[in-house]
Amino acid sequence: MSLRVGDWTVNLNEGSSPRELVLEASTRCDLQCIHCFRNAVEDFKPSDMGLEDYKKIVDNALKSGVKRLVLTGWGEPTANPHVLDMIGYAKSRGLAVALNTNGARLAEIAEDLVKMSVDELYVSVDAVDVELYEEIRRLGSLSAVSRGLELLFEHKRRAHSGKPVVKAIFTITKLNLSDLPRLLDYAVETNIVEVYLSLYIHHIGGAEGIDCLGDEKCISDLKERLEDIAVKAIDLPVRVWAPNTSSYTSRECPFAANKALFVRVDGKVAPCTYMAYSWVTDIRGVKRRIKEHVIGDALREDLLAVWRRNAEMYFKLCFNYMPSCVDCKLVNWCSYTLSSEADCWGNRPNCAHCPYHYKLSYCPI
């Protein structure tokens, strides 16, 4: 496949194929987090992916060259009653498996995750203070998460296993900024080896008044805390991923960089999690309508065909062949940046204002 870029003709490598598959096992969730972007989708329907459909998609992924499976999405994967069967099937087929969870069921499934040698476990921990955690993650319990992490470590120790490698995602808001200094200590206590600090992206339906990204003082305070964390982390067995708070020159699409596709609970394929559904974000006062962008169907066509059919889009993402909407001087007036349909260079969809592209937030992949 050849692409025309100005005076250049670029050929897609004949061996090019997707390397990772991010799969949505469920759109249901047992928590009601105040910052959850599920609240932004109109007529959002809670549902689970059936086990047979799941197996069909995994087989499709393997045939298409996929090596790693990430269970995450717009719902809680462990809400699917077949989640352990799903993990077991993927592992039996030789895939590396990562599970992204709120940790509510971790104590219940910890032993199984160790027995199946799940490769990575991402747990959302948005506060170390028990009361604050419950304020942010409504219906959740930090004690339950901590207990699950404790049991997981005990099962790993008994099995003499290093898997799963445990990582934490901390979504930063004005509410929990003061909890950041205690986070590394909690990580050490619970045997978390990596911490991803991710700025909350405000959206229609999200809690008002908690957005740090749009508040200069909050960002200034965050920078100071990040410096302290960086110094502290040097002497601790914990790696830290910090969000971008100033520069917009370095951009990278996590999905394109990892050669990944996103498959929704209904089997439809999207280029990433961000564009899997229609919703409205509000980044620094600019409301943007994100329109779902479906590029294929994992239940009815080869994922390899989907990947190659969208080569032009992935070229744009890999080489940043697009404008930079977030720091454009016309960001508050330009109509292109108000939606994801197209940018001012004619690219479709418009990825030039994606917060994950600018590393403002951590893309769970």
Coordinates of C-alpha atoms in Angstrom, one line a residue:
M1 CA 0.0 0.0 0.0
S2 CA 1.4 3.4 -1.0
L3 CA 0.6 6.8 0.6
R4 CA 1.1 10.1 -1.1
V5 CA 2.5 12.8 1.3
G6 CA 3.4 16.0 -0.6
D7 CA 6.0 15.0 -3.2
W8 CA 6.7 11.8 -1.3
T9 CA 5.4 8.3 -1.8
V10 CA 5.5 6.1 1.3
N11 CA 5.1 2.4 1.2
L12 CA 3.6 0.4 4.1
N13 CA 5.9 -2.5 5.1
E14 CA 4.3 -5.7 3.8
G15 CA 4.8 -7.3 7.2
S16 CA 3.1 -4.5 9.1
S17 CA 0.4 -5.8 11.5
P18 CA -1.2 -4.8 14.8
R19 CA 0.9 -5.8 17.8
E20 CA -1.5 -5.1 20.6
L21 CA -5.3 -5.4 21.2
V22 CA -7.1 -3.3 23.8
L23 CA -10.4 -5.1 24.4
E24 CA -13.5 -4.0 26.3
A25 CA -14.9 -7.0 28.2
S26 CA -17.6 -5.0 29.8
T27 CA -19.2 -1.5 29.9
R28 CA -20.7 -2.2 33.3
C29 CA -19.0 -1.0 36.5
D30 CA -19.6 -1.6 40.2
L31 CA -18.4 1.9 41.2
Q32 CA -19.6 5.4 40.5
C33 CA -16.5 7.5 40.3
I34 CA -17.1 11.2 40.1
H35 CA -14.6 11.7 37.3
C36 CA -15.5 8.7 35.1
F37 CA -15.9 9.5 31.5
R38 CA -18.7 6.9 31.2
N39 CA -20.9 9.7 32.5
A40 CA -20.3 11.7 29.3
V41 CA -21.7 9.3 26.8
E42 CA -25.4 9.7 25.9
D43 CA -27.5 6.6 26.1
F44 CA -24.6 4.6 27.4
K45 CA -25.6 0.9 27.6
P46 CA -24.1 -1.4 30.2
S47 CA -23.3 -4.7 28.7
D48 CA -20.8 -7.6 28.7
M49 CA -19.0 -9.3 25.8
G50 CA -20.0 -12.9 25.4
L51 CA -17.4 -15.6 25.9
E52 CA -17.8 -17.0 22.4
D53 CA -17.5 -13.6 20.7
Y54 CA -14.4 -13.0 22.9
K55 CA -12.7 -16.2 21.8
K56 CA -13.5 -15.4 18.1
I57 CA -11.9 -12.0 18.5
V58 CA -8.8 -13.4 20.3
D59 CA -8.4 -16.0 17.5
N60 CA -8.7 -13.2 15.0
A61 CA -6.1 -11.1 16.8
L62 CA -3.6 -14.0 16.9
K63 CA -4.1 -14.6 13.2
S64 CA -3.5 -10.9 12.6
G65 CA -0.2 -10.8 14.4
V66 CA -1.3 -9.5 17.9
K67 CA 1.1 -10.5 20.8
R68 CA -0.4 -8.6 23.7
L69 CA -4.0 -8.2 25.0
V70 CA -5.1 -5.4 27.4
L71 CA -8.4 -5.8 29.1
T72 CA -9.8 -2.3 29.8
G73 CA -12.2 0.2 28.3
W74 CA -15.2 2.2 29.2
G75 CA -16.3 -0.3 31.9
E76 CA -14.7 -2.5 34.6
P77 CA -13.4 -5.8 33.0
T78 CA -14.0 -7.8 36.2
A79 CA -17.7 -6.9 36.0
N80 CA -17.9 -9.5 33.2
P81 CA -18.7 -12.9 34.8
H82 CA -16.5 -14.7 32.3
V83 CA -13.4 -12.5 32.9
L84 CA -11.2 -15.3 34.4
D85 CA -12.2 -17.6 31.5
M86 CA -11.3 -14.8 29.1
I87 CA -7.9 -14.3 30.7
G88 CA -7.2 -18.0 30.8
Y89 CA -8.1 -18.4 27.1
A90 CA -5.8 -15.6 26.0
K91 CA -2.9 -17.0 28.1
S92 CA -3.5 -20.5 26.8
R93 CA -3.1 -19.1 23.2
G94 CA 0.2 -17.5 24.1
L95 CA -0.8 -13.9 24.5
A96 CA 0.7 -11.6 27.0
V97 CA -2.2 -10.2 29.1
A98 CA -2.6 -7.0 31.0
L99 CA -5.7 -6.3 33.2
N100 CA -6.8 -2.8 34.1
T101 CA -9.1 -2.8 37.1
N102 CA -10.6 -0.7 39.9
G103 CA -9.5 -3.4 42.3
A104 CA -12.9 -4.0 43.9
R105 CA -12.8 -7.7 43.1
L106 CA -9.0 -8.1 43.4
A107 CA -9.1 -10.1 46.7
E108 CA -11.5 -12.5 45.1
I109 CA -9.5 -13.2 41.9
A110 CA -5.9 -12.6 43.2
E111 CA -5.0 -16.3 43.4
D112 CA -6.3 -17.0 39.9
L113 CA -4.4 -14.1 38.4
V114 CA -1.2 -15.5 39.9
K115 CA -2.0 -19.1 38.8
M116 CA -2.6 -17.9 35.2
S117 CA 0.6 -15.8 35.2
V118 CA -1.2 -12.6 34.1
D119 CA 1.6 -10.4 33.0
E120 CA 0.5 -6.9 34.2
L121 CA -2.1 -5.6 36.6
Y122 CA -3.1 -2.0 36.5
V123 CA -5.0 -0.8 39.6
S124 CA -6.7 2.6 39.9
V125 CA -5.8 4.2 43.2
D126 CA -7.0 7.9 43.2
A127 CA -6.4 8.5 46.9
V128 CA -4.4 7.1 49.8
D129 CA -6.7 8.6 52.4
V130 CA -9.6 6.2 53.0
E131 CA -12.4 8.9 53.3
L132 CA -11.1 10.8 50.2
Y133 CA -10.9 7.6 48.2
E134 CA -14.6 6.8 49.0
E135 CA -15.5 10.4 48.1
I136 CA -13.9 10.1 44.6
R137 CA -14.6 6.4 44.0
R138 CA -18.1 6.2 45.2
L139 CA -19.2 2.7 46.3
G140 CA -15.5 1.7 46.4
S141 CA -13.3 0.8 49.4
L142 CA -9.6 1.5 49.6
S143 CA -9.3 -1.1 52.3
A144 CA -10.7 -3.7 49.9
V145 CA -8.2 -2.7 47.3
S146 CA -5.3 -2.8 49.8
R147 CA -6.4 -6.2 51.0
G148 CA -6.5 -7.4 47.4
L149 CA -3.0 -6.2 46.8
E150 CA -1.8 -7.8 50.0
L151 CA -3.3 -11.2 49.0
L152 CA -1.9 -10.9 45.5
F153 CA 1.6 -10.4 46.8
E154 CA 1.2 -13.4 49.2
H155 CA 0.1 -15.7 46.4
K156 CA 3.0 -14.5 44.2
R157 CA 5.4 -15.2 47.1
R158 CA 4.1 -18.7 47.6
A159 CA 4.3 -19.4 43.9
H160 CA 7.7 -17.9 43.6
S161 CA 6.4 -15.8 40.8
G162 CA 7.0 -12.2 39.7
K163 CA 3.7 -12.0 37.9
P164 CA 1.6 -10.1 37.6
V165 CA 3.7 -7.0 37.7
V166 CA 1.5 -4.5 39.7
K167 CA 1.1 -0.9 38.5
A168 CA -1.1 1.9 39.8
I169 CA -3.0 4.7 37.9
F170 CA -3.6 7.9 39.9
T171 CA -6.0 10.4 38.3
I172 CA -5.1 13.9 39.5
T173 CA -7.8 16.3 40.5
K174 CA -8.0 19.3 42.9
L175 CA -9.4 16.9 45.5
N176 CA -6.5 14.5 45.7
L177 CA -3.5 16.7 44.9
S178 CA -2.5 16.9 48.5
D179 CA -2.5 13.0 48.7
L180 CA 0.4 12.8 46.1
P181 CA 3.3 12.9 48.6
R182 CA 1.9 9.8 50.4
L183 CA 1.3 7.8 47.2
L184 CA 4.9 6.5 46.8
D185 CA 4.8 5.2 50.4
Y186 CA 1.5 3.4 49.7
A187 CA 3.1 1.9 46.5
V188 CA 6.0 0.5 48.5
E189 CA 3.7 -0.9 51.2
T190 CA 1.5 -2.7 48.6
N191 CA 4.3 -3.8 46.3
I192 CA 3.3 -1.6 43.4
V193 CA 6.3 -1.1 41.1
E194 CA 5.1 1.6 38.8
V195 CA 2.8 4.6 39.3
Y196 CA 1.2 6.5 36.5
L197 CA 0.1 10.1 37.4
S198 CA -2.7 11.1 35.0
L199 CA -4.4 14.5 34.8
Y200 CA -8.2 14.3 35.0
I201 CA -9.7 15.4 31.6
H202 CA -12.9 17.2 32.4
H203 CA -16.0 16.2 30.4
I204 CA -19.7 16.9 30.3
G205 CA -21.1 14.7 33.0
G206 CA -18.0 14.9 35.2
A207 CA -17.8 16.5 38.6
E208 CA -17.5 20.3 38.5
G209 CA -14.7 22.2 40.2
I210 CA -12.2 19.4 40.4
D211 CA -10.3 20.0 37.1
C212 CA -6.6 20.7 37.8
L213 CA -5.6 21.0 34.1
G214 CA -7.6 24.2 33.6
D215 CA -6.4 25.9 36.8
E216 CA -2.9 27.6 36.7
K217 CA -2.5 27.6 40.4
C218 CA -3.3 23.9 40.6
I219 CA -0.8 23.1 37.8
S220 CA 1.8 25.2 39.6
D221 CA 1.2 23.2 42.8
L222 CA 1.4 20.0 40.9
K223 CA 4.8 20.9 39.4
E224 CA 6.2 21.4 42.9
R225 CA 4.8 18.1 44.1
L226 CA 6.1 16.3 41.0
E227 CA 9.6 17.6 41.7
D228 CA 9.4 16.3 45.3
I229 CA 8.1 12.9 44.0
A230 CA 11.0 12.7 41.5
V231 CA 13.6 13.2 44.2
K232 CA 11.9 10.7 46.6
A233 CA 11.5 8.1 43.9
I234 CA 15.2 7.9 43.3
D235 CA 15.6 5.9 46.6
L236 CA 12.5 3.8 46.2
P237 CA 11.8 0.7 44.1
V238 CA 8.9 2.5 42.3
R239 CA 9.0 4.1 38.8
V240 CA 6.9 7.1 38.2
W241 CA 5.2 8.3 35.0
A242 CA 4.4 12.0 35.3
P243 CA 2.0 14.0 33.1
N244 CA 3.0 16.8 30.8
T245 CA 2.5 20.1 32.4
S246 CA 4.1 22.6 30.1
S247 CA 5.6 21.5 26.7
Y248 CA 3.5 20.6 23.7
T249 CA 6.4 20.0 21.3
S250 CA 6.7 16.3 22.1
R251 CA 3.7 14.4 20.9
E252 CA 3.0 10.7 20.5
C253 CA -0.1 8.6 20.0
P254 CA 0.2 5.7 22.5
F255 CA -2.0 3.5 20.2
A256 CA 0.0 4.2 17.1
A257 CA 3.3 3.8 18.9
N258 CA 2.3 0.4 20.3
K259 CA 0.6 -0.6 17.0
A260 CA -2.7 -1.2 18.9
L261 CA -6.4 -1.4 18.0
F262 CA -9.3 -0.9 20.4
V263 CA -12.2 -3.4 20.3
R264 CA -15.5 -2.4 21.9
V265 CA -17.8 -4.7 23.8
D266 CA -19.9 -5.1 20.7
G267 CA -16.9 -6.1 18.6
K268 CA -16.6 -2.8 16.7
V269 CA -13.0 -1.6 16.1
A270 CA -11.9 1.9 17.0
P271 CA -8.4 3.4 16.5
C272 CA -8.2 4.1 20.3
T273 CA -10.1 4.2 23.6
Y274 CA -10.7 8.0 23.3
M275 CA -12.6 7.8 20.0
A276 CA -14.6 4.6 20.8
Y277 CA -17.7 6.5 21.8
S278 CA -19.3 9.9 21.3
W279 CA -18.8 12.3 24.2
V280 CA -17.9 15.9 25.0
T281 CA -14.6 16.9 26.7
D282 CA -13.9 20.3 28.2
I283 CA -10.1 21.0 28.2
R284 CA -9.1 24.4 29.5
G285 CA -12.5 25.8 28.7
V286 CA -12.7 24.5 25.1
K287 CA -15.6 22.0 24.7
R288 CA -14.9 19.4 22.1
R289 CA -17.4 16.9 20.7
I290 CA -15.7 13.6 20.2
K291 CA -17.5 11.4 17.7
E292 CA -17.2 7.7 17.8
H293 CA -14.9 6.5 15.0
V294 CA -15.5 2.9 14.0
I295 CA -12.9 1.5 11.5
G296 CA -13.9 -2.1 11.4
D297 CA -15.6 -5.1 13.0
A298 CA -13.5 -7.7 14.8
L299 CA -16.4 -10.3 14.6
R300 CA -16.8 -10.1 10.8
E301 CA -13.4 -9.2 9.3
D302 CA -9.7 -9.8 9.8
L303 CA -8.0 -7.3 12.1
L304 CA -5.0 -7.4 9.8
A305 CA -7.3 -6.1 7.0
V306 CA -8.6 -3.3 9.3
W307 CA -5.1 -2.3 10.2
R308 CA -3.8 -2.1 6.7
R309 CA -7.0 -0.4 5.4
N310 CA -6.3 2.5 7.8
A311 CA -2.6 2.8 7.0
E312 CA -2.9 6.5 6.1
M313 CA -4.4 7.4 9.5
Y314 CA -1.6 5.5 11.3
F315 CA 1.0 7.2 9.2
K316 CA -0.4 10.6 10.3
L317 CA -0.3 9.4 14.0
C318 CA 3.2 7.9 13.9
F319 CA 4.8 11.0 12.3
N320 CA 2.5 13.7 13.8
Y321 CA 1.4 14.7 10.3
M322 CA -1.2 17.0 11.8
P323 CA -1.6 20.5 13.4
S324 CA -1.3 21.0 17.2
C325 CA -4.6 22.3 18.4
V326 CA -3.9 22.5 22.1
D327 CA -1.3 25.2 21.9
C328 CA -2.6 26.9 18.7
K329 CA -3.2 30.6 19.1
L330 CA -6.7 30.1 17.6
V331 CA -7.7 27.3 19.9
N332 CA -10.5 29.3 21.4
W333 CA -12.0 30.4 18.1
C334 CA -11.2 27.7 15.5
S335 CA -14.2 25.5 14.6
Y336 CA -12.0 22.6 13.7
T337 CA -10.8 22.0 17.2
L338 CA -14.4 21.8 18.5
S339 CA -14.9 18.3 17.2
S340 CA -13.0 15.2 16.3
E341 CA -14.3 14.9 12.7
A342 CA -11.5 16.7 10.8
D343 CA -8.6 19.0 11.4
C344 CA -7.5 22.1 9.5
W345 CA -5.0 20.0 7.4
G346 CA -7.9 17.8 6.1
N347 CA -7.0 14.8 8.3
R348 CA -9.9 12.6 9.4
P349 CA -10.4 12.0 12.3
N350 CA -9.0 15.0 14.2
C351 CA -6.4 13.7 16.7
A352 CA -4.7 17.1 17.1
H353 CA -6.4 17.8 20.4
C354 CA -6.2 14.4 22.1
P355 CA -5.0 14.8 25.7
Y356 CA -3.3 11.4 25.5
H357 CA -1.4 12.5 22.4
Y358 CA 0.1 15.3 24.5
K359 CA 0.7 13.1 27.5
L360 CA -1.6 15.2 29.7
S361 CA -3.1 11.9 30.8
Y362 CA -1.9 8.4 30.8
C363 CA -3.4 6.2 28.1
P364 CA -4.3 2.8 29.6
I365 CA -2.6 0.6 27.1

